[in-house]
Coordinates of C-alpha atoms in Angstrom, one line a residue:
M501 CA 24.3 39.6 26.8
T502 CA 24.9 42.8 28.9
H503 CA 27.5 45.5 29.3
S504 CA 28.7 43.6 32.4
G505 CA 28.8 40.0 30.9
L506 CA 25.7 39.1 32.8
Y507 CA 22.8 36.6 31.5
P508 CA 19.9 37.4 31.6
K509 CA 19.9 40.7 30.7
F510 CA 17.4 42.2 33.7
P511 CA 18.1 39.8 36.8
V512 CA 16.4 37.1 38.0
L513 CA 14.6 37.5 41.6
L514 CA 14.9 35.1 44.3
V515 CA 12.3 35.2 46.8
D516 CA 12.6 32.8 49.7
D517 CA 13.1 33.5 53.9
E518 CA 15.9 31.1 54.0
V519 CA 19.1 33.0 53.2
E520 CA 21.0 30.1 53.3
W521 CA 19.1 28.4 50.3
L522 CA 19.2 31.8 48.4
E523 CA 22.9 31.3 48.1
S524 CA 23.0 28.0 47.4
F525 CA 20.7 28.3 44.6
S526 CA 22.2 31.3 43.1
F527 CA 25.5 29.3 43.3
T528 CA 23.5 26.2 41.2
L529 CA 21.7 28.6 38.9
E530 CA 25.4 30.1 38.1
Y531 CA 27.1 26.6 37.4
Q532 CA 24.6 24.5 36.2
A533 CA 22.3 26.9 33.5
G534 CA 24.8 29.8 33.5
I535 CA 22.2 32.2 35.2
T536 CA 24.6 34.7 36.1
H537 CA 22.5 37.7 36.5
V538 CA 20.3 37.0 40.1
M539 CA 18.8 39.2 42.9
T540 CA 17.8 37.9 46.2
C541 CA 15.3 38.8 48.4
S542 CA 14.3 37.2 52.0
Q543 CA 12.0 39.7 53.2
S544 CA 8.3 39.5 51.2
H545 CA 7.2 42.1 51.8
E546 CA 9.9 43.8 49.8
V547 CA 8.9 42.0 46.7
M548 CA 6.7 44.2 45.1
A549 CA 9.1 47.3 45.9
L550 CA 11.7 45.5 43.9
L551 CA 9.4 45.1 41.4
K552 CA 8.5 48.4 40.7
E553 CA 12.0 50.1 40.9
Q554 CA 13.6 47.3 37.8
P555 CA 12.9 45.5 35.3
F556 CA 13.4 41.5 36.1
S557 CA 13.6 38.5 33.6
L558 CA 12.3 36.0 36.1
V559 CA 10.7 35.8 39.7
I560 CA 11.2 32.4 41.7
L561 CA 8.8 32.7 44.3
D562 CA 8.7 29.8 47.4
M563 CA 5.2 29.7 49.0
T564 CA 5.7 29.0 52.7
M565 CA 7.1 32.2 54.3
P566 CA 5.9 34.9 56.6
P567 CA 3.5 36.6 55.2
P568 CA 2.6 38.1 52.8
T569 CA 3.4 33.9 51.8
G570 CA 4.1 33.7 48.5
E571 CA 0.6 32.3 47.5
Q572 CA -0.2 35.9 48.3
L573 CA 2.0 37.6 46.6
L574 CA 1.9 35.5 42.9
P575 CA -1.8 37.0 42.4
L576 CA -0.4 40.5 43.0
I577 CA 2.7 39.8 40.9
T578 CA 1.0 38.5 38.0
A579 CA -2.0 41.3 38.0
E580 CA 0.5 44.5 38.2
Y581 CA 3.7 42.7 36.1
P582 CA 2.1 40.2 33.7
D583 CA 4.9 40.2 31.5
V584 CA 7.5 38.9 34.1
P585 CA 7.2 34.9 34.3
V586 CA 6.7 33.6 38.1
V587 CA 8.3 30.2 39.3
V588 CA 6.8 28.8 42.1
L589 CA 9.3 26.3 43.9
S590 CA 7.8 24.8 47.1
G591 CA 9.0 22.6 49.5
L592 CA 5.4 21.1 49.3
N593 CA 4.6 18.2 46.7
Q594 CA 0.8 18.6 46.4
L595 CA -1.2 18.5 43.3
D596 CA -4.2 20.8 44.5
T597 CA -1.0 23.9 45.5
A598 CA 0.5 23.2 42.1
V599 CA -2.9 23.7 40.5
N600 CA -4.3 26.4 42.4
C601 CA -0.7 28.7 41.0
M602 CA -1.5 28.0 38.1
K603 CA -4.6 29.4 38.0
L604 CA -3.6 32.6 39.8
G605 CA -1.1 32.7 37.2
A606 CA 2.2 31.1 37.8
T607 CA 4.4 30.2 34.4
D608 CA 5.5 26.6 36.0
Y609 CA 5.4 25.0 39.2
Y610 CA 8.4 23.0 40.9
T611 CA 9.0 21.4 44.5
K612 CA 12.7 21.7 45.9
T613 CA 13.4 18.4 45.5
T614 CA 12.6 18.4 41.6
E615 CA 15.4 16.6 39.9
I616 CA 18.1 19.7 39.2
S617 CA 18.7 19.1 35.5
H618 CA 14.9 19.0 34.9
L619 CA 14.7 22.6 37.0
M620 CA 17.7 24.0 35.3
T621 CA 16.4 22.8 31.6
G622 CA 12.8 24.2 32.9
L623 CA 14.1 27.6 33.3
K624 CA 16.2 27.8 30.8
R625 CA 13.5 27.4 28.7
I626 CA 11.5 30.1 30.1
L627 CA 14.2 33.1 29.8
T628 CA 15.0 31.8 26.2
E629 CA 10.8 32.3 25.6
Q630 CA 11.1 36.1 27.5
D631 CA 14.3 36.6 25.4
L632 CA 12.0 36.3 21.9
R633 CA 9.1 37.7 23.1
R634 CA 11.0 40.6 24.1
E635 CA 12.8 40.7 21.1
L636 CA 9.8 40.9 18.9
Q637 CA 8.0 43.7 20.6
T638 CA 11.4 46.0 20.5
L639 CA 11.8 44.9 16.4
K640 CA 8.2 45.6 15.7
S641 CA 8.7 48.6 17.3
G642 CA 11.9 49.5 15.7
L643 CA 10.6 48.7 12.1
L644 CA 8.0 51.0 12.6
S645 CA 9.9 54.2 13.7
Y646 CA 12.0 56.2 12.0
G647 CA 15.7 56.9 13.1
L648 CA 18.2 54.6 14.6
N649 CA 18.3 54.8 18.6
H650 CA 21.8 54.7 18.6
P651 CA 23.4 56.5 15.5
D652 CA 26.7 56.3 17.1
V653 CA 27.6 52.4 16.8
F654 CA 27.5 52.4 13.0
E655 CA 29.5 55.9 12.9
E656 CA 32.4 53.3 11.5
I657 CA 30.4 52.3 8.5
V658 CA 29.7 55.2 5.5
T659 CA 26.3 54.4 4.2
R660 CA 23.0 56.7 3.2
S661 CA 21.2 53.5 1.7
P662 CA 18.1 52.6 2.8
M663 CA 18.8 48.6 2.6
M664 CA 21.7 49.8 5.5
I665 CA 19.8 51.5 7.3
S666 CA 17.1 48.4 7.7
V667 CA 20.0 46.5 8.5
F668 CA 20.9 48.8 11.4
K669 CA 17.3 48.6 12.4
Y670 CA 17.2 45.1 12.5
L671 CA 20.4 44.5 14.4
E672 CA 19.4 47.2 16.9
A673 CA 16.2 45.0 17.1
V674 CA 18.5 41.8 17.8
A675 CA 21.5 42.9 19.9
C676 CA 19.7 42.0 23.4
S677 CA 19.4 38.5 21.7
C678 CA 21.7 35.8 23.3
E679 CA 21.2 33.8 19.8
P680 CA 23.8 33.7 17.3
I681 CA 23.9 36.1 14.4
L682 CA 24.6 34.8 10.8
I683 CA 25.9 37.5 8.8
V684 CA 25.9 36.7 4.8
G685 CA 27.5 39.3 2.0
E686 CA 30.0 38.8 -0.6
S687 CA 33.8 39.2 0.0
G688 CA 34.9 42.8 0.9
S689 CA 30.8 43.9 1.6
G690 CA 31.8 45.1 5.1
K691 CA 30.5 41.7 7.4
E692 CA 33.2 42.5 10.0
L693 CA 32.0 45.8 10.2
I694 CA 28.5 44.9 10.9
A695 CA 29.6 42.2 13.8
K696 CA 31.8 44.8 15.6
A697 CA 28.3 47.0 15.4
V698 CA 26.6 44.2 16.8
H699 CA 29.4 44.0 19.8
R700 CA 29.4 47.9 20.1
L701 CA 25.6 47.8 20.9
S702 CA 25.2 44.6 23.4
C703 CA 28.9 45.1 25.2
P704 CA 31.0 47.5 24.3
D705 CA 33.4 47.0 27.3
A706 CA 33.5 43.6 27.0
P707 CA 36.3 41.8 24.8
W708 CA 36.1 41.3 20.6
V709 CA 37.7 38.2 19.8
A710 CA 37.5 37.4 16.4
V711 CA 38.6 34.2 14.0
N712 CA 39.2 33.2 10.8
V713 CA 38.1 29.8 10.3
A714 CA 39.1 29.2 6.8
G715 CA 42.0 26.7 6.5
L716 CA 41.5 25.2 10.1
D717 CA 41.2 21.8 10.1
D718 CA 39.2 19.9 13.2
T719 CA 41.9 19.5 15.3
A720 CA 43.5 23.4 14.4
F721 CA 39.4 24.4 14.8
S722 CA 38.9 22.5 18.3
D723 CA 42.6 23.9 20.1
T724 CA 41.7 27.6 18.7
L725 CA 37.9 27.7 20.4
F726 CA 38.4 25.5 23.4
G727 CA 41.9 25.6 24.1
H728 CA 43.8 22.7 25.6
V729 CA 44.7 21.3 29.0
R730 CA 48.4 20.3 29.8
G731 CA 49.4 17.0 28.4
A732 CA 46.5 16.8 25.7
F733 CA 48.5 15.6 23.1
T734 CA 52.3 15.7 21.9
G735 CA 53.7 18.9 22.8
A736 CA 51.2 20.5 25.0
D737 CA 53.5 21.2 27.5
K738 CA 51.3 23.8 29.0
P739 CA 47.4 24.7 29.3
R740 CA 46.3 27.1 26.6
E741 CA 43.2 29.4 27.0
G742 CA 40.3 29.1 24.0
M743 CA 39.2 32.2 22.0
I744 CA 35.8 31.4 23.9
A745 CA 37.1 31.5 27.1
K746 CA 39.1 34.9 26.0
A747 CA 35.5 36.3 24.5
A748 CA 33.8 35.6 27.9
G749 CA 31.6 38.0 28.6
G750 CA 31.9 39.9 24.9
V751 CA 31.4 38.8 21.3
L752 CA 33.1 35.6 19.7
F753 CA 33.6 36.3 15.7
L754 CA 33.8 33.3 13.5
D755 CA 34.5 34.3 9.9
E756 CA 33.9 32.4 6.7
I757 CA 31.8 29.7 8.5
G758 CA 31.1 28.2 5.3
D759 CA 34.6 26.7 4.7
L760 CA 34.4 24.5 8.4
S761 CA 34.8 21.0 8.1
L762 CA 31.6 18.6 8.8
Q763 CA 33.4 17.5 12.1
S764 CA 34.2 21.2 13.3
Q765 CA 30.2 21.3 12.1
V766 CA 29.4 18.9 14.6
K767 CA 31.3 20.7 17.4
L768 CA 30.2 24.3 16.7
L769 CA 26.5 22.8 16.5
R770 CA 27.0 21.4 20.2
L771 CA 28.3 24.9 21.5
L772 CA 25.6 26.8 20.1
Q773 CA 23.2 24.1 21.5
E774 CA 24.1 23.2 24.7
K775 CA 25.9 26.3 25.5
E776 CA 28.8 24.2 27.0
Y777 CA 32.3 22.8 25.5
F778 CA 35.2 21.0 26.6
A779 CA 38.9 21.9 26.4
L780 CA 41.2 19.2 24.5
G781 CA 42.3 16.7 26.9
S782 CA 39.5 17.6 29.5
D783 CA 36.2 16.2 30.7
A784 CA 34.8 19.1 32.4
P785 CA 32.6 20.8 31.2
R786 CA 32.6 24.6 30.4
Q787 CA 30.1 27.3 30.1
V788 CA 29.9 29.7 27.2
E789 CA 29.8 33.0 28.1
A790 CA 29.9 35.0 24.9
R791 CA 27.8 36.0 21.9
I792 CA 28.6 34.2 18.9
I793 CA 28.5 35.7 15.7
C794 CA 29.7 34.3 12.3
A795 CA 29.8 35.3 8.8
T796 CA 30.2 33.8 5.6
N797 CA 30.3 34.6 1.8
C798 CA 29.0 31.2 1.3
D799 CA 25.2 30.3 -0.1
L800 CA 25.0 28.0 3.0
A801 CA 21.8 27.5 1.8
G802 CA 23.0 25.7 -1.8
K803 CA 25.6 23.9 0.5
Q804 CA 23.3 22.1 2.9
Q805 CA 21.3 20.8 0.3
S806 CA 24.3 19.4 -1.7
G807 CA 25.4 18.0 2.0
A808 CA 28.3 19.8 2.7
F809 CA 26.9 22.0 5.5
R810 CA 24.8 20.7 8.1
K811 CA 21.4 21.2 8.1
D812 CA 20.8 21.3 11.9
L813 CA 23.5 23.8 12.0
Y814 CA 22.1 25.8 8.8
Y815 CA 19.0 26.2 10.6
R816 CA 20.3 26.9 14.3
L817 CA 22.5 29.9 12.7
C818 CA 19.8 31.1 10.9
S819 CA 17.9 32.7 14.6
H820 CA 19.0 35.6 13.4
Q821 CA 20.5 36.4 9.5
V822 CA 21.5 39.2 8.2
V823 CA 22.2 39.7 4.3
L824 CA 24.5 42.9 3.3
P825 CA 23.8 44.1 0.0
P826 CA 26.6 44.4 -2.4
L827 CA 28.4 48.0 -3.3
R828 CA 26.7 47.4 -6.8
E829 CA 23.2 48.0 -4.8
R830 CA 24.3 50.9 -3.3
S831 CA 25.4 53.3 -5.9
E832 CA 24.0 56.0 -3.2
D833 CA 26.9 55.4 -1.0
L834 CA 29.7 55.9 -4.0
P835 CA 30.5 59.8 -3.1
L836 CA 30.7 59.1 0.4
L837 CA 32.8 56.1 0.1
L838 CA 35.0 58.4 -2.3
T839 CA 35.6 61.0 0.5
H840 CA 36.1 58.6 3.2
F841 CA 38.7 56.7 1.5
L842 CA 40.3 59.7 0.0
E843 CA 40.7 61.3 3.0
Q844 CA 42.1 57.9 5.0
A845 CA 44.5 57.6 2.5
A846 CA 45.3 61.0 2.7
D847 CA 46.1 60.8 6.3
Q848 CA 48.3 57.9 5.7
L849 CA 50.1 58.9 2.7
N850 CA 50.7 62.5 4.3
K851 CA 48.9 64.0 1.0
E852 CA 46.2 66.7 0.7
V853 CA 43.0 66.1 0.0
P854 CA 42.3 65.8 -3.5
T855 CA 39.0 66.8 -5.5
Y856 CA 37.6 64.5 -8.0
P857 CA 35.9 64.9 -10.8
P858 CA 31.9 64.9 -10.9
Q859 CA 32.0 62.0 -13.4
L860 CA 33.7 59.7 -11.2
P861 CA 30.9 58.7 -9.1
V862 CA 28.9 57.9 -12.3
L863 CA 32.0 56.2 -13.8
L864 CA 32.2 54.0 -10.8
S865 CA 28.2 53.1 -10.6
T866 CA 28.5 51.5 -14.4
Y867 CA 30.9 49.1 -12.5
H868 CA 29.9 45.4 -10.9
F869 CA 32.6 45.8 -7.8
P870 CA 33.0 42.0 -7.4
G871 CA 35.6 42.7 -4.8
N872 CA 33.0 45.6 -3.3
I873 CA 34.0 47.9 -0.8
R874 CA 37.2 46.2 -0.4
E875 CA 38.1 47.0 -4.3
L876 CA 36.6 50.1 -3.8
R877 CA 39.4 51.0 -1.3
G878 CA 42.0 49.8 -2.9
M879 CA 41.5 51.8 -6.4
V880 CA 41.2 54.6 -4.3
Y881 CA 44.6 54.4 -2.3
D882 CA 45.9 53.1 -5.6
A883 CA 44.7 56.3 -7.5
L884 CA 45.9 58.7 -4.8
S885 CA 49.8 57.4 -4.5
Q886 CA 49.7 58.5 -8.4
H887 CA 48.4 61.4 -7.7
R888 CA 50.5 64.7 -7.7
Q889 CA 48.6 68.0 -7.8
G890 CA 44.9 69.3 -9.4
I891 CA 41.9 67.3 -10.1
L892 CA 42.3 63.6 -9.0
S893 CA 42.9 61.5 -12.6
M894 CA 40.1 59.2 -13.4
D895 CA 42.7 56.9 -15.5
V896 CA 43.4 54.6 -12.9
F897 CA 40.0 53.7 -12.1
R898 CA 39.4 53.1 -16.1
Q899 CA 42.2 51.0 -16.1
A900 CA 41.3 49.1 -12.8
I901 CA 37.4 48.6 -14.4
A902 CA 38.8 47.7 -17.7
I903 CA 41.4 45.2 -16.6
D904 CA 38.4 43.3 -14.7
E905 CA 36.0 43.5 -17.0
S906 CA 38.4 42.0 -19.9
D907 CA 38.4 39.1 -17.4
K908 CA 36.2 36.7 -19.4
N909 CA 34.8 35.2 -15.6
A910 CA 33.6 38.5 -14.5
P911 CA 30.4 39.1 -14.5
T912 CA 28.7 41.8 -16.0
S913 CA 27.3 45.3 -14.3
C914 CA 23.7 43.3 -15.7
P915 CA 24.0 39.7 -16.8
I916 CA 21.9 38.8 -19.3
T917 CA 20.1 35.6 -17.7
G918 CA 18.3 34.1 -20.3
R919 CA 16.9 35.3 -23.7
V920 CA 15.6 38.5 -24.6
M921 CA 11.7 38.5 -24.5
F922 CA 10.3 40.6 -28.0
P923 CA 6.8 41.6 -28.6
E924 CA 4.7 39.8 -31.4
Q925 CA 5.5 42.5 -33.5
L926 CA 9.3 43.1 -33.7
P927 CA 11.2 46.4 -33.3
T928 CA 13.4 47.5 -36.0
L929 CA 16.6 47.7 -35.6
D930 CA 16.7 51.4 -35.2
E931 CA 14.0 51.5 -32.4
V932 CA 16.2 48.7 -30.4
A933 CA 19.3 50.8 -30.7
G934 CA 17.0 54.2 -30.0
Q935 CA 16.6 52.4 -26.7
L936 CA 19.9 50.8 -25.7
V937 CA 21.3 54.6 -26.2
D938 CA 18.5 55.9 -24.1
E939 CA 19.0 53.7 -21.2
A940 CA 23.1 53.8 -21.9
M941 CA 22.6 57.8 -21.4
K942 CA 20.5 57.3 -18.5
R943 CA 22.5 55.2 -16.5
S944 CA 25.5 57.3 -17.4
Q945 CA 24.0 60.8 -16.2
G946 CA 24.3 62.2 -19.8
N947 CA 28.0 61.7 -19.8
Q948 CA 28.5 60.4 -23.3
S949 CA 32.0 59.0 -22.5
I950 CA 30.7 56.4 -20.5
A951 CA 27.7 56.1 -22.0
S952 CA 29.9 55.0 -25.2
K953 CA 31.8 52.3 -23.0
L954 CA 28.6 50.5 -21.9
L955 CA 27.3 50.4 -25.5
G956 CA 31.0 49.5 -26.5
I957 CA 31.2 52.0 -29.3
S958 CA 33.4 55.0 -29.4
Q959 CA 32.2 58.0 -28.6
P960 CA 32.4 59.7 -31.9
A961 CA 29.7 57.0 -33.0
L962 CA 27.7 57.6 -30.2
S963 CA 27.4 61.2 -30.8
R964 CA 26.8 60.8 -34.0
R965 CA 23.6 58.8 -33.0
L966 CA 22.4 61.2 -30.6
K967 CA 22.6 64.1 -33.2
K968 CA 20.9 61.8 -36.0
S969 CA 18.3 61.1 -32.9
S970 CA 18.0 64.6 -32.0
E971 CA 17.3 66.0 -35.8
S972 CA 14.6 63.0 -36.3
C973 CA 12.7 64.9 -33.3
A974 CA 13.4 68.5 -34.7

């Protein structure tokens, strides 16, 4: 999808000396295949100059023209622009001509009497393959280079995490693709921000439409996405434009995709595969002209194995998949996010931005954050709303963490998933206790108050252990 909503990103060049045919075939490409980015050329001697001026996705070349003929142009194009596929579309149905064209480098050969659906399918296949080749090339060069090509696109996402930078590079590589993107991440990890970054990368001036599909039954899902015509059902007094139509040329973001009913999953699969849909009450197909991005916090692989999510839809959505790391795996981002949310909250609450104690990021790094960035934001806003003067108190954060960790269903920051493995010769209790204390002090960056909470003992008890350890080493 280009900034103007044209497909493909680079134009398809039609070469034929019949101007009326060029106009007619351009119309056919748009309404039969959704190919809207077309350039025509009726003067064959201009073709090589056009190819030199700008990149093209595909050249569709007629054979019988005044010199240079298509047969003369074909080897020139394939020699100078080997990455541009050339499809020969001739009025002659001659086997020897077709074989010769393929030898000269043509990607495919059709006659103008070929059934239109067969021709359109072939052209769409070639364009898809071209997109994938270009995308792979971009991905390789992007992941091997340092830095981002469009860092401004990701300004709303506060991070310095290498894992997030890798996600950004991947998004830059796949932004030009027309395939759907699946964003997977825990609740509150920033999936919609990632989807908006794709929108800014691929079509910033085009529409952005977001739909949360959780809780939508099949009828509501169909009506919301596809719209309806007048009289489609009782109460449909006037037509309604669906969200797909509203997102034309831009991005349609479907959140909570893992909660879709099986009936709705079938309709979404058809939408992605056929690139067309039907408004409720209509039998006229409409072309999909929006980039579709889906997001979920569900384990779709697990759901498809249990039968709750269609396997074919799962594999279709996995063309481009982004897995967002949870906040607990991005501890280096905590100081940045704290500062960001404090400034944001101070602006909304009309307060000065306070200084926070240096131990606060350390305390937060020991917490598992089941609600991720959204939960941290709530903590910061709550703390600042209660703040009066001086350094920001850590009490609100301590209380929030203590309340959550008192929940028996809440996971710990480091869950024990099995029995601890011991060496053949068991360590003594003092040795094990010493290692636990060392690890707690390491995680708390030397803060005894935080380390004692990690160990489940009082701070004086920890101080005594540390003092005893230092004396024994003296």
